[in-house]
Coordinates of C-alpha atoms and ligand atoms in Angstrom, one line a residue:
M19 CA 142.4 54.7 69.5
K20 CA 138.9 54.8 69.2
V21 CA 138.2 55.5 73.1
I22 CA 140.5 58.3 72.8
K23 CA 138.9 59.5 69.6
N24 CA 135.4 59.9 71.5
F25 CA 137.0 61.4 74.4
N26 CA 137.5 64.5 71.8
V27 CA 133.8 64.7 71.3
I28 CA 133.4 64.7 75.5
A29 CA 135.9 67.1 75.6
V30 CA 134.6 69.5 73.2
I31 CA 131.3 69.6 74.5
F32 CA 132.4 69.6 78.2
L33 CA 134.4 72.7 77.2
L34 CA 131.2 74.5 75.9
F35 CA 129.1 73.7 78.5
I36 CA 131.9 74.6 81.1
L37 CA 131.9 78.1 78.9
S38 CA 128.1 78.5 79.0
S39 CA 127.7 77.8 82.9
P40 CA 128.5 80.8 83.5
I41 CA 125.7 82.5 81.8
F42 CA 123.7 80.4 83.5
A43 CA 124.9 80.9 87.0
E44 CA 124.3 84.8 86.0
T45 CA 120.4 84.2 85.0
T46 CA 120.2 82.7 88.2
A47 CA 121.7 85.3 90.5
E48 CA 119.9 88.2 88.4
S49 CA 116.3 88.5 90.1
G50 CA 114.0 90.1 87.9
G51 CA 116.5 90.9 85.1
G52 CA 113.5 91.2 82.4
L53 CA 115.2 91.6 78.6
E54 CA 118.8 91.1 80.3
S55 CA 117.9 87.1 81.6
I56 CA 115.9 86.4 78.3
I57 CA 119.2 87.6 76.1
K58 CA 121.8 85.1 78.4
I59 CA 119.1 82.3 78.0
M60 CA 119.1 83.0 74.2
V61 CA 123.1 82.8 74.4
A62 CA 123.1 79.6 76.5
V63 CA 120.5 78.0 74.5
T64 CA 122.9 79.0 71.3
A65 CA 125.9 77.6 72.9
F66 CA 124.2 74.1 73.4
L67 CA 122.8 74.2 69.8
V68 CA 126.6 74.8 68.4
A69 CA 127.7 71.7 71.1
V70 CA 125.2 69.6 69.1
I71 CA 126.2 70.6 65.9
M72 CA 129.8 70.1 66.5
W73 CA 128.9 66.6 67.8
L74 CA 126.8 65.9 64.9
V75 CA 129.8 67.0 63.0
L76 CA 132.0 65.2 64.5
V77 CA 130.3 61.9 64.3
Y78 CA 129.6 62.3 60.4
S79 CA 133.0 62.8 60.2
E80 CA 134.0 59.9 61.8
K81 CA 131.8 57.8 59.3
S82 CA 132.6 59.8 56.2
E83 CA 135.6 57.6 53.8
S84 CA 137.6 61.2 53.2
A85 CA 137.3 61.6 56.5
E86 CA 141.1 61.8 57.0
E87 CA 141.2 65.1 54.6
S88 CA 138.3 66.6 56.5
G89 CA 138.7 70.3 57.6
F90 CA 137.3 69.4 60.8
R91 CA 139.4 66.6 61.6
K92 CA 142.6 69.1 60.6
L93 CA 141.3 71.5 63.0
M94 CA 141.0 68.8 65.4
Q95 CA 144.7 67.6 64.9
M96 CA 145.7 71.4 65.3
L97 CA 144.0 71.5 68.6
N98 CA 145.3 68.4 69.7
Q99 CA 148.3 67.7 68.1
R100 CA 148.3 64.1 68.7
P101 CA 151.4 62.8 67.0
S102 CA 151.1 59.4 64.7
I103 CA 151.0 56.0 65.8
D104 CA 154.6 55.8 63.9
D105 CA 156.2 58.1 66.1
E106 CA 155.4 56.0 69.4
Q107 CA 158.6 54.4 69.6
K108 CA 160.2 58.2 69.9
L109 CA 157.7 59.1 72.5
L110 CA 158.5 55.7 74.3
L111 CA 160.0 56.5 78.0
D112 CA 161.9 54.1 79.9
H113 CA 159.1 53.3 82.2
D114 CA 157.8 50.1 82.0
F115 CA 155.4 49.0 84.9
D116 CA 154.7 45.3 84.5
G117 CA 154.1 45.9 80.9
I118 CA 152.6 49.1 80.9
K119 CA 154.8 52.0 79.2
E120 CA 154.1 55.4 79.2
L121 CA 154.8 57.6 76.1
N122 CA 156.3 61.1 76.8
N123 CA 153.0 62.8 75.1
K124 CA 152.8 66.9 74.3
I125 CA 150.2 68.5 76.7
P126 CA 147.3 69.2 73.8
P127 CA 147.4 72.8 72.5
W128 CA 143.9 73.5 73.6
F129 CA 144.5 72.8 77.0
M130 CA 147.7 74.8 77.3
A131 CA 145.2 78.0 75.5
I132 CA 142.9 77.4 78.2
F133 CA 145.7 77.4 80.8
Y134 CA 147.0 80.7 79.3
G135 CA 143.7 82.1 78.5
S136 CA 142.8 81.6 82.0
M137 CA 145.4 83.8 83.0
L138 CA 144.7 86.9 80.5
W139 CA 141.2 86.6 81.7
A140 CA 142.6 86.6 85.3
A141 CA 144.9 89.7 84.3
Y142 CA 142.1 91.1 82.4
Y143 CA 139.4 90.8 85.1
M144 CA 141.8 92.3 88.0
V145 CA 142.6 95.5 86.3
D146 CA 138.5 95.9 84.9
Y147 CA 137.2 95.1 88.3
H148 CA 139.3 95.9 90.7
I149 CA 141.6 98.9 89.3
L150 CA 139.6 100.5 87.3
G151 CA 136.6 99.7 89.1
S152 CA 134.3 99.4 85.8
G153 CA 133.2 96.1 86.4
N154 CA 130.4 95.1 89.1
V155 CA 131.8 93.2 92.1
Q156 CA 129.8 91.0 94.0
E157 CA 129.9 94.2 96.8
D158 CA 128.4 96.6 94.4
E159 CA 126.0 93.9 92.8
Y160 CA 125.0 93.0 96.6
A161 CA 124.4 97.1 96.7
A162 CA 122.1 97.7 94.2
E163 CA 120.1 94.5 94.5
V164 CA 119.3 95.8 97.7
Q165 CA 118.6 99.6 96.5
V166 CA 116.2 97.7 94.3
A167 CA 114.4 95.8 97.0
A168 CA 114.1 98.8 99.3
M169 CA 112.3 100.6 96.6
E170 CA 110.0 97.8 96.4
R171 CA 109.6 97.9 99.8
E172 CA 108.9 101.2 99.5
I173 CA 106.3 100.5 96.9
L174 CA 104.4 97.8 99.1
N175 CA 104.4 99.9 101.9
K176 CA 102.6 102.9 100.1
S177 CA 100.1 100.2 98.6
G178 CA 98.8 99.0 101.8
A179 CA 100.6 95.2 101.1
L180 CA 102.7 95.6 104.3
V181 CA 101.1 97.1 107.3
N182 CA 97.2 97.3 107.0
E183 CA 94.2 97.4 109.2
E184 CA 94.4 93.5 109.7
T185 CA 98.0 93.2 110.1
V186 CA 99.2 96.2 111.9
T187 CA 101.0 95.6 114.9
V188 CA 102.1 98.0 118.1
L189 CA 104.9 100.0 117.5
D190 CA 106.6 100.2 120.7
D191 CA 110.4 101.7 119.7
V192 CA 111.2 104.7 120.8
A193 CA 111.9 106.6 116.9
A194 CA 108.6 104.9 116.0
I195 CA 106.5 106.4 119.1
A196 CA 108.5 109.8 118.8
S197 CA 107.8 110.0 114.9
G198 CA 103.9 109.3 115.7
K199 CA 104.3 112.0 118.1
E200 CA 105.7 114.2 115.2
I201 CA 102.9 113.4 113.2
F202 CA 100.3 113.8 115.7
I203 CA 101.1 117.7 117.1
K204 CA 101.2 118.1 112.8
N205 CA 98.1 116.4 112.0
C206 CA 95.8 115.8 114.7
A207 CA 96.1 118.1 118.0
A208 CA 94.2 120.8 116.1
C209 CA 91.3 118.1 116.7
H210 CA 92.4 115.8 119.2
G211 CA 94.1 118.1 121.8
M212 CA 98.1 118.9 122.0
N213 CA 98.1 115.9 124.4
G214 CA 95.7 113.7 123.0
E215 CA 93.1 115.4 125.9
G216 CA 90.3 115.6 123.2
L217 CA 88.9 119.1 121.6
V218 CA 86.9 118.4 118.7
G219 CA 88.0 114.9 118.2
P220 CA 87.4 112.6 121.2
N221 CA 89.8 112.2 124.3
F222 CA 92.4 109.5 123.8
T223 CA 93.5 109.7 127.4
D224 CA 90.5 107.8 129.1
D225 CA 89.6 103.9 128.8
Y226 CA 86.5 105.1 126.4
W227 CA 86.7 104.3 122.4
I228 CA 84.0 104.8 120.0
H229 CA 85.5 102.7 117.5
G230 CA 87.5 100.2 119.6
N231 CA 90.8 100.3 121.6
K232 CA 92.7 98.3 119.3
I233 CA 96.0 99.1 117.3
N234 CA 93.8 97.5 114.2
D235 CA 90.8 99.7 115.0
L236 CA 92.5 102.7 115.6
F237 CA 94.3 101.9 112.3
K238 CA 91.0 101.7 110.5
T239 CA 89.5 104.5 111.8
I240 CA 92.5 106.6 111.0
K241 CA 92.9 105.4 107.5
Y242 CA 89.3 105.3 106.6
G243 CA 88.1 108.2 109.1
V244 CA 85.0 108.6 110.0
P245 CA 83.6 111.5 107.5
Q246 CA 80.2 112.0 108.6
K247 CA 81.4 112.6 112.1
G248 CA 84.3 115.3 110.9
M249 CA 87.3 112.5 111.1
I250 CA 88.9 112.3 107.8
S251 CA 90.2 109.7 106.1
W252 CA 94.4 110.1 106.3
Q253 CA 95.3 107.8 103.7
A254 CA 96.3 109.8 101.6
Q255 CA 98.4 112.0 103.5
L256 CA 100.0 109.3 105.5
D257 CA 101.6 106.3 104.1
P258 CA 100.4 102.9 106.5
T259 CA 103.7 103.0 108.4
Q260 CA 103.3 106.7 109.6
M261 CA 99.5 105.6 110.3
Q262 CA 101.0 102.4 112.5
E263 CA 103.1 105.2 114.2
V264 CA 100.8 107.5 115.3
A265 CA 97.9 105.1 116.0
S266 CA 100.9 103.1 118.8
Y267 CA 101.5 106.9 119.5
I268 CA 97.9 107.0 120.8
L269 CA 97.8 104.3 122.8
T270 CA 100.6 105.7 124.6
L271 CA 98.5 108.4 125.7
R272 CA 96.1 106.5 127.7
G273 CA 96.0 107.6 131.7
T274 CA 98.5 110.4 131.2
N275 CA 95.9 112.5 132.4
P276 CA 96.5 115.9 130.9
P277 CA 94.5 119.5 132.0
N278 CA 91.1 120.4 130.0
Q279 CA 90.1 116.8 129.3
K280 CA 87.2 116.1 127.1
A281 CA 84.0 114.2 128.3
P282 CA 84.5 110.7 127.9
E283 CA 82.7 109.2 124.6
G284 CA 81.8 105.7 123.4
D285 CA 82.3 102.8 125.4
L286 CA 84.0 101.8 128.7
Y287 CA 87.0 99.2 127.6
T288 CA 88.6 97.0 130.6
Y289 CA 92.5 96.6 130.7
E290 CA 93.9 93.9 132.4
Ligands
LIG307 C1 88.9 118.0 111.7 C2 89.2 117.4 113.1 C3 90.2 116.0 113.2 C4 91.2 116.0 113.0 C5 92.4 116.7 112.3 C6 91.6 114.5 113.3 N1 90.4 113.8 113.7 FE1 90.5 111.8 114.8 N2 88.5 112.4 115.2 C7 87.7 113.4 114.8 C8 86.6 113.2 115.4 C9 85.1 114.1 115.3 C10 86.3 111.8 115.7 C11 85.1 111.1 116.5 C12 84.4 110.3 115.2 C13 83.2 109.9 115.8 O1 82.5 110.1 116.2 O2 82.8 108.6 115.1 C14 87.7 111.4 115.7 C15 87.9 109.8 115.9 C16 89.4 109.8 115.9 C17 89.7 108.2 116.5 C18 89.1 106.7 117.1 C19 88.7 107.1 118.3 C20 87.3 106.7 119.0 O3 87.2 106.5 120.4 O4 87.3 105.6 118.5 C21 90.7 108.1 116.0 C22 91.7 107.2 116.5 C23 91.5 109.1 115.7 N3 90.6 110.4 115.6 C24 93.2 109.3 115.1 C25 92.9 110.8 114.2 C26 94.4 110.8 114.1 C27 95.7 110.0 114.2 C28 94.7 112.3 113.3 C29 95.6 112.9 112.9 C30 96.6 111.9 111.5 C31 93.0 112.7 113.6 N4 92.5 112.0 114.1 C32 92.9 113.9 113.1 C33 88.2 114.5 114.3 C34 89.2 114.7 113.9

């Protein structure tokens, strides 16, 4: 009997843990949930404390003299409906395996409550999440997270954390070059010529460069400008990706040999 009593304690605590575990799961799934996740953690902690208190009450009631009559005992009896030892004879089944006998015990109400409760929950979940659509199914949660990530990426990009003069690389996909060309025609052609042949600003189609021929050099000049020489800083007008695109476009102009080229300026760079 002692063993069965202890089993009750474990069952109650285990149940509370199971009930609180989805709260933990959601907390980890939600990144940057801020206040919401703090509330969830508090709920989980409260559930844990309730489990501890229940356990203490149980331990206390086991020891107390009038334990048989305590309210907690009655509640436990209601949840378990364990037959008294006197009824054992009635419950005894006609099975005997080497002296081991079997009792036809009722399935305890707490188990049935969870069983039917989970069915009700499933029905509610089905209607709420799949028919009414008021709950966020995984797909919607995913879409929302992707949206947040895209916004964060946009902010990072604007801040120059992703693409700067140190990390910039040459883009060679058609869309990026086309976008770079568009930016060039709109903002740069007035000084560098429609085809990059040079006007007020230097020629981009020859092998001569004032500030270097690497993508990093171009990016740096575009970003910070050379104000005293008439090349303005573009970081207020163009975001880092746009500066990367236009720099990549400029690099494609080398050797295109357009008419009306401006005389070379700067140093001759050798290309293999
Ligand atoms: C108002 C005229 C003007 C505009 C507009 C202008 N530039 Fe310039 N740019 C210059 C001048 C002048 C220089 C030469 C600076 C120097 O002598 O150091 C220059 C230099 C450069 C260089 C360095 C070239 C080298 O030889 O090292 C790059 C790259 C460049 N510009 C890109 C751009 C891009 C991209 C844009 C458009 C987003 C742009 N520029 C718009 C005038 C301009």
